[in-house]
PDB file of C-alpha atoms in Angstrom:
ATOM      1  CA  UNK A   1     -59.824  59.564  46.364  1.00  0.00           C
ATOM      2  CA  UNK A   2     -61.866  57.474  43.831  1.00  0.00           C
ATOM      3  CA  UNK A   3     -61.144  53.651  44.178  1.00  0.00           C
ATOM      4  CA  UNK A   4     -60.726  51.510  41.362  1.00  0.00           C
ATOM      5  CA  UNK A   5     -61.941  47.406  40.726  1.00  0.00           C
ATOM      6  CA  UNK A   6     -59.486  46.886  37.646  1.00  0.00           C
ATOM      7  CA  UNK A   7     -57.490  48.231  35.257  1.00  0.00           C
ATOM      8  CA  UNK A   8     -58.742  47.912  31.652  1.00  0.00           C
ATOM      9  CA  UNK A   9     -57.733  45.395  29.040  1.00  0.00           C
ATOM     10  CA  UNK A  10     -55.706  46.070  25.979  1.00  0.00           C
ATOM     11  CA  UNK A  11     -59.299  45.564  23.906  1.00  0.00           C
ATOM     12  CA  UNK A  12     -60.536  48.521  26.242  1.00  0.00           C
ATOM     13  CA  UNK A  13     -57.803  50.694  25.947  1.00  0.00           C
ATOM     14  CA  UNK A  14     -57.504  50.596  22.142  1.00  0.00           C
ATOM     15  CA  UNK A  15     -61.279  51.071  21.863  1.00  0.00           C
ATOM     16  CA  UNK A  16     -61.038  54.225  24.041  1.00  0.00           C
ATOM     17  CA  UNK A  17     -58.437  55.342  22.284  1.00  0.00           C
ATOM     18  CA  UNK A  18     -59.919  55.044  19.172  1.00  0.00           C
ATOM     19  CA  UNK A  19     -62.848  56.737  20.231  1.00  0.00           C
ATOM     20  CA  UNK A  20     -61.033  59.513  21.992  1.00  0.00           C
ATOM     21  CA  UNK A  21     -58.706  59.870  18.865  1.00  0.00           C
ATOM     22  CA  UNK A  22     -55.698  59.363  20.455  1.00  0.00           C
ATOM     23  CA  UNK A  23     -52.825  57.416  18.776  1.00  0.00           C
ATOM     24  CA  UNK A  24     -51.657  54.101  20.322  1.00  0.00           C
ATOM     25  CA  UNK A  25     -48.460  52.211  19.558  1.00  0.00           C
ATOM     26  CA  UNK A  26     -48.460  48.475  20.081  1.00  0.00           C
ATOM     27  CA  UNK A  27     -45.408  47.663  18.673  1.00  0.00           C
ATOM     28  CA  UNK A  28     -43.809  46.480  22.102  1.00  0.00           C
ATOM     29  CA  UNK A  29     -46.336  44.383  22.653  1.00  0.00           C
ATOM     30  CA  UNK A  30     -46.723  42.676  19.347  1.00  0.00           C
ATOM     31  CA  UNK A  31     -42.889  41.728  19.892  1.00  0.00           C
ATOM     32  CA  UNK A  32     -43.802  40.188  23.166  1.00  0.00           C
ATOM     33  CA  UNK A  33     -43.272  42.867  25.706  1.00  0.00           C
ATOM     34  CA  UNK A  34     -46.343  43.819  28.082  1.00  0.00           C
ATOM     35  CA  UNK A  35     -46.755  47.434  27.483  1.00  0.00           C
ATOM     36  CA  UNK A  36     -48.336  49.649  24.865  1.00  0.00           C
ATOM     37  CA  UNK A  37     -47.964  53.321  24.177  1.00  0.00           C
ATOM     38  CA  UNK A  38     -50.451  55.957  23.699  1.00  0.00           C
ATOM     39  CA  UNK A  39     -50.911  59.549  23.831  1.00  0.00           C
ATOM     40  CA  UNK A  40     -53.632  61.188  25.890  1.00  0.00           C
ATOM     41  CA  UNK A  41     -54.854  64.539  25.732  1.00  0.00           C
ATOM     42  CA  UNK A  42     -56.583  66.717  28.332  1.00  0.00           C
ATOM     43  CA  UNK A  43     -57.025  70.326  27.188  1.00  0.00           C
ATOM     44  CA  UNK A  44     -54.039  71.764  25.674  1.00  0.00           C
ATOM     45  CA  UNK A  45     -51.660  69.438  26.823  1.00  0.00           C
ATOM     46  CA  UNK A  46     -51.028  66.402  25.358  1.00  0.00           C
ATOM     47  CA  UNK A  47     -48.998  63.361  27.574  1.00  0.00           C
ATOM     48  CA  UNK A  48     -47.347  60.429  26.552  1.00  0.00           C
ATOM     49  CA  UNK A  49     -48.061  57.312  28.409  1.00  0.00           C
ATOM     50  CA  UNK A  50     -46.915  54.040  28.400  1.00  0.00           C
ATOM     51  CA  UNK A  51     -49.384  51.470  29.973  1.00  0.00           C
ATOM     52  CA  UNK A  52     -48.847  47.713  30.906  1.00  0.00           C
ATOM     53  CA  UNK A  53     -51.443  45.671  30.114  1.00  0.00           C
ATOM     54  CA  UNK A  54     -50.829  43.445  32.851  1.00  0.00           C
ATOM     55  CA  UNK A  55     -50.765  45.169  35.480  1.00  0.00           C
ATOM     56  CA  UNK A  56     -52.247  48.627  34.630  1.00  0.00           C
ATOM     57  CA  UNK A  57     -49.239  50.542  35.781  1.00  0.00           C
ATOM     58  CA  UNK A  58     -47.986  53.583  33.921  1.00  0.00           C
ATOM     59  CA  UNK A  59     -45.637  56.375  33.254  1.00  0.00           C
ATOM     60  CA  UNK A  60     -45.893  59.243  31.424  1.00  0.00           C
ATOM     61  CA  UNK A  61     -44.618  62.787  30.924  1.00  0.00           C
ATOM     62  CA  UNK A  62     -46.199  65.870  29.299  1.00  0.00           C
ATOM     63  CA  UNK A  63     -44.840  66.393  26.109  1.00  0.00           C
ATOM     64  CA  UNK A  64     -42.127  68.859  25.908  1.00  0.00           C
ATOM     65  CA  UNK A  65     -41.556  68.176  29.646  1.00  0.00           C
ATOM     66  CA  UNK A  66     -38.995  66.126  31.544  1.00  0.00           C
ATOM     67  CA  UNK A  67     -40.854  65.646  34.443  1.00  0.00           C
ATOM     68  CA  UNK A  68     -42.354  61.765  35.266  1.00  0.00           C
ATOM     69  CA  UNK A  69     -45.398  60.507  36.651  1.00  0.00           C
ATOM     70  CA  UNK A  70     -46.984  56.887  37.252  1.00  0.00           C
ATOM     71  CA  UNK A  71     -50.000  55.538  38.794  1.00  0.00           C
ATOM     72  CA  UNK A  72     -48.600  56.096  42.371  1.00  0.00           C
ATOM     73  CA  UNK A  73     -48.366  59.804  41.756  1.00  0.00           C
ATOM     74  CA  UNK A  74     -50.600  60.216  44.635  1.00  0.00           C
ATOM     75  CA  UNK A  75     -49.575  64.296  45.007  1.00  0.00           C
ATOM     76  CA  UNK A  76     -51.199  65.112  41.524  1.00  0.00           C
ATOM     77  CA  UNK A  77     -54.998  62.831  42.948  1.00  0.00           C
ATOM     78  CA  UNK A  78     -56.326  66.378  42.593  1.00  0.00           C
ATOM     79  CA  UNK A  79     -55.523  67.515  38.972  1.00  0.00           C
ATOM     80  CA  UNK A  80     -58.005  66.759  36.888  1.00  0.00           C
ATOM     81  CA  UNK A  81     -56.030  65.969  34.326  1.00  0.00           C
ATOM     82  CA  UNK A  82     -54.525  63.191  36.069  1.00  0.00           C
ATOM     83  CA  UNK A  83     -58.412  62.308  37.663  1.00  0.00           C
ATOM     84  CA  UNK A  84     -59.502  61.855  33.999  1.00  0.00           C
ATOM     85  CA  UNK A  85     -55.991  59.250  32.581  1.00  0.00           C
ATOM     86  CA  UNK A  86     -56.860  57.702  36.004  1.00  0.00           C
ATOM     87  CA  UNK A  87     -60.812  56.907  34.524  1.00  0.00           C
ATOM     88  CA  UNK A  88     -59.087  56.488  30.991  1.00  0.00           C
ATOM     89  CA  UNK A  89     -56.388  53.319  32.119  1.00  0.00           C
ATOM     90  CA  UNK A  90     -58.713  52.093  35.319  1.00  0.00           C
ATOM     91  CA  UNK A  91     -63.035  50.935  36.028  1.00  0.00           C
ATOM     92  CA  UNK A  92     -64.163  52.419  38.714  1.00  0.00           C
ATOM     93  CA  UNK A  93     -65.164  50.766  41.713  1.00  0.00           C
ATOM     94  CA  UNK A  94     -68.924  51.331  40.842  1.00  0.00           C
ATOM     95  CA  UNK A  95     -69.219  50.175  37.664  1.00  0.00           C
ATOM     96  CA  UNK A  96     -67.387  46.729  38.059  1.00  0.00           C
TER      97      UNK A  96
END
């Protein structure tokens, strides 16, 4: 499993969502909570996320879907799907 040095920064998260294209919603955190919204897209599907910037944890489900997942969702480490939000939200070990 790929190791991570840190999870990214609200500044790095809206900047790779705003290359990526994919709509973030700060409005949680502009009223003082910690989190931020955003939806990520891999393929066809499209998940919605909600990421704290201070601690880099998340949830999310796949739109149209009830089922959950977070960063300790250690069963999916092998869908690539999952591989690339984990690259998206975290810096790899390597480039720290």
């Amino acid at each position: 499993m790929q190791q991570f040095a840190r999870h990214k920064t609200l500044a790095e998260i809206e900047q790779s969502c705003a290359t990526a294209g994919f709509p973030l919603d700060r409005r949680a955190y502009d009223e003082g909570g910690d989190f931020i919204r955003f939806a990520f897209t891999h393929g066809d599907h499209t998940f919605g996320i909600a990421y704290s910037t201070f601690n880099g944890h998340f949830v999310g489900s796949r739109n149209g879907s009830e089922a959950v997942f977070s960063h300790d969702s250690t069963e999916l480490d092998t869908a690539p799907w999952y591989q690339e939000l984990l690259n998206f939200v975290y810096v790899p070990l390597e480039e720290s």
